[in-house]
């Protein structure tokens, strides 16, 4: 009986992760209709608001089934991505490095990914803190996700661009970034959403 329950839990977790990855990637691809992949100075607060709105709206279709006041997820992402666009961090979800050298892409990818993860996780934690048990764990998961995904995606994009001389290589690198982030954060959410905050935890 225990084995059956664990099997059902695993299927539920996997189903959620797949849905989360799908809507996140669709949101990113749709955002490219309005946001042109570029370098940091090219993208401003308007692009940040558009990108944050589209991706968070896509994710909201999944989150609304699990948390109350899920509309705050959309509000927070529009705000955070708009503010990030005005800082030196920039819209890293839509930014490619200027250099094709893989070493700085990996090194700075880790550093910049951690910075972005911190910025995003603070706002996301504010949404999740009253919805899930020990929501601070989400901040760790978000930082690790972006710290891992960005250097891998930038490296992959750099390799493709060196091999083909086409900018599309970097675009595919960003697709990989969002795929990894969605997979890792989706997995983290399955660990959080199944354990809601109990009244006696306050």
Short mmCIF file of C-alpha atoms in Angstrom, two decimals:
data_model
loop_
_atom_site.label_atom_id
_atom_site.label_comp_id
_atom_site.label_asym_id
_atom_site.label_seq_id
_atom_site.Cartn_x
_atom_site.Cartn_y
_atom_site.Cartn_z
CA UNK A 1 0.00 0.00 0.00
CA UNK A 2 2.82 2.37 0.88
CA UNK A 3 4.50 1.61 -2.46
CA UNK A 4 1.28 2.46 -4.31
CA UNK A 5 0.97 5.81 -2.50
CA UNK A 6 4.59 6.68 -3.24
CA UNK A 7 4.06 5.77 -6.90
CA UNK A 8 0.99 8.02 -7.11
CA UNK A 9 2.90 10.87 -5.44
CA UNK A 10 5.74 10.47 -7.94
CA UNK A 11 3.29 10.59 -10.84
CA UNK A 12 1.67 13.71 -9.40
CA UNK A 13 5.03 15.39 -8.92
CA UNK A 14 6.17 14.53 -12.45
CA UNK A 15 2.89 15.72 -13.93
CA UNK A 16 3.19 19.05 -12.16
CA UNK A 17 6.83 19.53 -13.22
CA UNK A 18 5.99 18.79 -16.86
CA UNK A 19 3.08 21.25 -16.78
CA UNK A 20 5.26 23.88 -15.11
CA UNK A 21 8.02 23.46 -17.68
CA UNK A 22 5.55 23.60 -20.56
CA UNK A 23 3.78 26.81 -19.50
CA UNK A 24 7.08 28.51 -18.60
CA UNK A 25 8.64 27.72 -21.98
CA UNK A 26 5.49 28.76 -23.83
CA UNK A 27 5.50 32.01 -21.87
CA UNK A 28 9.15 32.67 -22.78
CA UNK A 29 8.60 31.91 -26.47
CA UNK A 30 5.48 34.11 -26.60
CA UNK A 31 7.43 36.93 -24.91
CA UNK A 32 9.85 36.91 -27.86
CA UNK A 33 7.06 38.40 -29.99
CA UNK A 34 7.52 41.65 -28.06
CA UNK A 35 11.02 41.32 -26.63
CA UNK A 36 14.02 41.07 -28.91
CA UNK A 37 16.92 39.09 -27.48
CA UNK A 38 19.79 41.48 -26.96
CA UNK A 39 22.42 42.80 -24.58
CA UNK A 40 21.75 44.43 -21.24
CA UNK A 41 21.58 48.10 -22.31
CA UNK A 42 19.09 47.23 -25.04
CA UNK A 43 16.31 46.10 -22.71
CA UNK A 44 14.47 48.39 -20.31
CA UNK A 45 11.65 48.45 -17.79
CA UNK A 46 8.94 48.12 -20.44
CA UNK A 47 10.46 44.90 -21.76
CA UNK A 48 10.84 43.70 -18.18
CA UNK A 49 7.16 44.36 -17.45
CA UNK A 50 6.09 42.59 -20.64
CA UNK A 51 8.32 39.58 -20.05
CA UNK A 52 7.35 39.30 -16.40
CA UNK A 53 3.66 39.58 -17.26
CA UNK A 54 3.66 36.95 -19.98
CA UNK A 55 5.69 34.31 -18.14
CA UNK A 56 3.98 34.80 -14.77
CA UNK A 57 0.56 34.75 -16.43
CA UNK A 58 1.43 31.41 -18.03
CA UNK A 59 2.63 30.05 -14.68
CA UNK A 60 -0.48 31.41 -12.95
CA UNK A 61 -2.65 28.94 -14.89
CA UNK A 62 -0.89 26.18 -12.95
CA UNK A 63 -0.43 27.93 -9.60
CA UNK A 64 -4.07 29.03 -9.26
CA UNK A 65 -5.00 25.40 -8.65
CA UNK A 66 -2.73 25.17 -5.63
CA UNK A 67 -2.49 28.52 -3.86
CA UNK A 68 -4.98 31.23 -2.96
CA UNK A 69 -4.45 34.81 -4.11
CA UNK A 70 -2.27 33.48 -6.92
CA UNK A 71 -2.76 36.80 -8.75
CA UNK A 72 0.05 38.12 -6.54
CA UNK A 73 2.47 35.92 -8.50
CA UNK A 74 1.72 38.00 -11.61
CA UNK A 75 1.94 41.33 -9.78
CA UNK A 76 5.29 40.45 -8.17
CA UNK A 77 6.90 39.32 -11.42
CA UNK A 78 5.85 42.39 -13.38
CA UNK A 79 7.28 44.56 -10.60
CA UNK A 80 10.51 42.63 -10.10
CA UNK A 81 11.41 42.21 -13.77
CA UNK A 82 10.68 45.91 -14.36
CA UNK A 83 12.97 46.93 -11.49
CA UNK A 84 15.67 44.43 -12.44
CA UNK A 85 15.77 45.91 -15.94
CA UNK A 86 16.81 49.25 -14.43
CA UNK A 87 19.65 47.74 -12.39
CA UNK A 88 23.06 46.39 -13.49
CA UNK A 89 21.63 42.87 -13.22
CA UNK A 90 19.41 43.41 -16.27
CA UNK A 91 16.89 41.13 -17.96
CA UNK A 92 19.11 38.06 -17.93
CA UNK A 93 16.27 35.85 -19.10
CA UNK A 94 16.45 37.65 -22.44
CA UNK A 95 20.10 38.73 -22.51
CA UNK A 96 23.08 37.16 -24.25
CA UNK A 97 26.74 37.84 -23.39
CA UNK A 98 28.81 39.96 -25.73
CA UNK A 99 31.74 37.56 -25.69
CA UNK A 100 31.85 34.15 -27.34
CA UNK A 101 34.60 33.01 -24.97
CA UNK A 102 33.13 30.16 -22.94
CA UNK A 103 35.14 30.74 -19.76
CA UNK A 104 33.65 34.16 -18.91
CA UNK A 105 30.24 32.94 -20.03
CA UNK A 106 30.39 30.18 -17.45
CA UNK A 107 32.02 32.24 -14.69
CA UNK A 108 29.80 35.29 -15.00
CA UNK A 109 26.81 33.08 -15.74
CA UNK A 110 27.09 31.61 -12.25
CA UNK A 111 27.52 35.01 -10.59
CA UNK A 112 24.78 36.76 -12.54
CA UNK A 113 22.47 33.77 -12.21
CA UNK A 114 22.81 33.86 -8.43
CA UNK A 115 22.10 37.61 -8.41
CA UNK A 116 18.98 37.14 -10.51
CA UNK A 117 17.85 34.20 -8.39
CA UNK A 118 18.13 36.30 -5.25
CA UNK A 119 16.15 39.19 -6.75
CA UNK A 120 13.36 36.97 -8.05
CA UNK A 121 13.18 34.71 -5.00
CA UNK A 122 12.55 37.58 -2.58
CA UNK A 123 9.35 38.56 -4.37
CA UNK A 124 8.32 34.97 -4.98
CA UNK A 125 8.87 34.16 -1.30
CA UNK A 126 6.50 37.02 -0.40
CA UNK A 127 3.79 35.28 -2.44
CA UNK A 128 4.48 31.79 -1.11
CA UNK A 129 5.19 32.59 2.55
CA UNK A 130 1.55 32.36 3.66
CA UNK A 131 0.76 29.49 1.32
CA UNK A 132 3.37 26.85 2.01
CA UNK A 133 5.31 25.43 4.93
CA UNK A 134 8.86 26.77 5.34
CA UNK A 135 8.66 28.98 2.24
CA UNK A 136 12.25 30.15 2.77
CA UNK A 137 13.30 26.90 1.06
CA UNK A 138 12.01 28.38 -2.19
CA UNK A 139 14.62 31.13 -2.05
CA UNK A 140 17.40 28.55 -1.93
CA UNK A 141 15.87 26.59 -4.80
CA UNK A 142 15.45 29.70 -6.97
CA UNK A 143 19.03 30.88 -6.42
CA UNK A 144 20.44 27.42 -7.20
CA UNK A 145 18.22 27.08 -10.29
CA UNK A 146 19.35 30.33 -11.89
CA UNK A 147 22.95 29.83 -10.72
CA UNK A 148 23.02 26.48 -12.53
CA UNK A 149 20.86 27.28 -15.56
CA UNK A 150 22.39 30.56 -16.72
CA UNK A 151 26.01 29.38 -17.15
CA UNK A 152 24.88 26.16 -18.84
CA UNK A 153 22.58 28.01 -21.22
CA UNK A 154 25.16 30.69 -21.99
CA UNK A 155 27.81 28.02 -22.60
CA UNK A 156 25.48 26.02 -24.84
CA UNK A 157 24.51 29.15 -26.77
CA UNK A 158 28.15 30.13 -27.16
CA UNK A 159 29.09 26.71 -28.54
CA UNK A 160 26.23 26.79 -31.05
CA UNK A 161 27.05 30.33 -32.10
CA UNK A 162 30.73 29.52 -32.58
CA UNK A 163 29.81 26.49 -34.67
CA UNK A 164 27.17 28.14 -36.83
CA UNK A 165 27.96 31.87 -36.63
CA UNK A 166 24.24 32.44 -36.20
CA UNK A 167 22.72 34.46 -33.36
CA UNK A 168 20.02 31.80 -33.16
CA UNK A 169 22.52 29.71 -31.19
CA UNK A 170 22.29 32.16 -28.30
CA UNK A 171 18.51 32.18 -28.50
CA UNK A 172 18.50 28.39 -28.17
CA UNK A 173 20.86 28.82 -25.23
CA UNK A 174 18.27 30.98 -23.48
CA UNK A 175 15.59 28.39 -24.25
CA UNK A 176 17.80 25.91 -22.42
CA UNK A 177 18.16 28.34 -19.51
CA UNK A 178 14.40 28.61 -19.08
CA UNK A 179 14.01 24.83 -19.50
CA UNK A 180 16.46 24.12 -16.69
CA UNK A 181 15.02 26.82 -14.45
CA UNK A 182 11.48 25.56 -15.03
CA UNK A 183 12.49 21.97 -14.34
CA UNK A 184 14.34 22.77 -11.13
CA UNK A 185 11.82 25.26 -9.76
CA UNK A 186 8.94 22.99 -10.74
CA UNK A 187 10.53 20.18 -8.76
CA UNK A 188 11.04 22.51 -5.80
CA UNK A 189 7.40 23.58 -5.93
CA UNK A 190 6.23 19.99 -5.71
CA UNK A 191 8.13 19.73 -2.42
CA UNK A 192 6.53 22.93 -1.12
CA UNK A 193 2.96 22.87 -2.38
CA UNK A 194 2.10 19.49 -0.89
CA UNK A 195 2.88 20.84 2.61
CA UNK A 196 0.68 23.90 3.25
CA UNK A 197 1.17 26.17 6.22
CA UNK A 198 -0.73 24.92 9.27
CA UNK A 199 -2.50 27.37 11.63
CA UNK A 200 -0.33 26.27 14.58
CA UNK A 201 2.86 27.13 12.68
CA UNK A 202 2.24 30.85 13.19
#
